[in-house]
């Protein structure tokens, strides 16, 4: 089975064209090698998928005939992604929640207070650093 079709079948990508694009951009590796979307995969191949700034590692157990339900995904692959990578994903999620996007308007009252507190803390640190010298 083609690697792009496999990744679509086990629901790592929403569409097969997105999986193909990821292969062409070099975000998919099979056994450590960069591959084309048409590369055939076999059981016991190790696939590394770079998605959302996290490297997911998969072990191919079997190839499905067609796209499968989410409950059956574990029959066809084993997820060997390190827990540190998944923790990094959680940290990215929290950091994105805090920052506002550019062009979303004026800062809110809370944003202004946070900025003022940051400047006050910075000035206090600078004044204590000067007194130590």
XYZ file of C-alpha atoms in Angstrom:
133
model
C 0.000 0.000 0.000
C 1.209 3.528 -0.760
C 2.364 5.506 2.265
C 0.059 8.465 1.578
C -2.934 6.162 1.297
C -1.910 4.335 4.484
C -1.660 7.572 6.493
C -5.071 8.626 5.198
C -6.567 5.191 5.968
C -5.375 5.229 9.580
C -6.685 8.783 9.987
C -3.459 10.719 10.472
C -4.564 13.071 7.698
C -8.059 14.247 6.835
C -7.629 13.811 3.078
C -5.299 11.818 0.924
C -4.136 14.933 -0.904
C -2.973 16.439 2.409
C -1.022 13.244 3.094
C 0.522 13.415 -0.388
C 1.490 17.043 0.154
C 3.140 16.176 3.484
C 5.197 13.473 1.756
C 6.314 15.887 -0.963
C 7.323 18.487 1.659
C 9.549 15.958 3.446
C 7.438 15.627 6.585
C 7.147 11.849 6.269
C 10.019 9.398 6.753
C 9.977 5.625 6.442
C 12.766 3.825 8.292
C 14.622 7.154 8.508
C 14.541 7.899 4.759
C 12.704 10.743 3.059
C 10.170 9.254 0.692
C 7.811 9.987 -2.165
C 4.047 9.538 -1.701
C 4.064 6.449 -3.929
C 6.502 4.522 -1.693
C 5.125 1.133 -0.728
C 5.023 0.282 2.966
C 5.048 -3.120 4.590
C 4.412 -4.460 8.089
C 7.161 -3.599 10.617
C 8.134 -0.373 8.774
C 8.743 2.613 11.054
C 7.059 5.818 9.912
C 7.874 9.265 11.313
C 5.248 11.937 10.692
C 6.008 15.616 11.401
C 2.659 17.227 12.164
C 1.845 20.286 14.312
C 5.524 20.679 15.319
C 5.576 17.156 16.787
C 7.302 14.059 15.387
C 4.872 11.154 15.644
C 6.466 7.704 15.372
C 4.401 4.789 14.098
C 5.065 1.107 13.608
C 3.088 -0.480 10.769
C 1.410 -3.671 11.988
C -0.769 -4.323 8.947
C -2.265 -2.495 5.965
C -6.031 -1.884 5.784
C -8.019 -2.392 2.587
C -9.670 1.029 2.843
C -10.213 3.890 5.302
C -11.182 2.529 8.698
C -13.067 3.747 11.739
C -11.215 5.492 14.542
C -11.764 2.593 16.950
C -9.983 0.148 14.620
C -6.844 2.228 14.021
C -4.803 0.430 16.696
C -5.110 -2.858 14.794
C -3.048 -1.452 11.930
C -0.442 0.684 13.697
C 1.406 0.998 16.988
C 2.098 4.533 18.225
C 5.659 4.738 19.599
C 5.756 8.531 19.968
C 7.841 9.577 23.007
C 5.857 11.194 25.826
C 8.145 14.261 25.720
C 6.871 15.065 22.230
C 3.265 14.912 23.383
C 4.057 17.125 26.384
C 5.625 19.621 23.975
C 2.305 19.680 22.101
C 0.468 20.589 25.323
C 2.914 23.428 25.992
C 2.404 24.774 22.471
C -1.351 24.702 22.994
C -1.088 26.768 26.191
C 1.345 29.272 24.691
C -0.931 29.902 21.705
C -3.893 30.613 23.987
C -2.104 33.456 25.752
C -0.875 35.494 22.805
C -3.251 37.529 20.707
C -3.062 37.548 16.945
C -1.776 40.629 15.156
C -4.507 42.970 14.039
C -7.143 41.852 16.538
C -7.638 45.382 17.817
C -6.611 47.308 20.862
C -5.250 45.552 23.944
C -7.829 44.708 26.553
C -7.652 46.078 30.074
C -6.056 42.814 31.248
C -3.464 42.971 28.459
C -2.577 46.544 29.430
C -2.164 45.580 33.087
C 0.053 42.634 32.132
C 2.224 44.923 29.995
C 2.457 47.476 32.827
C 3.400 44.734 35.309
C 6.086 43.468 32.948
C 7.613 46.954 32.637
C 7.467 47.480 36.413
C 9.164 44.108 37.053
C 11.821 44.926 34.473
C 12.501 48.342 36.042
C 12.760 46.814 39.529
C 15.285 44.238 38.293
C 17.353 46.931 36.585
C 17.377 49.151 39.679
C 18.456 46.253 41.932
C 21.182 45.242 39.458
C 22.547 48.813 39.503
C 22.599 48.962 43.309
C 24.578 45.706 43.555
C 27.452 47.165 41.546
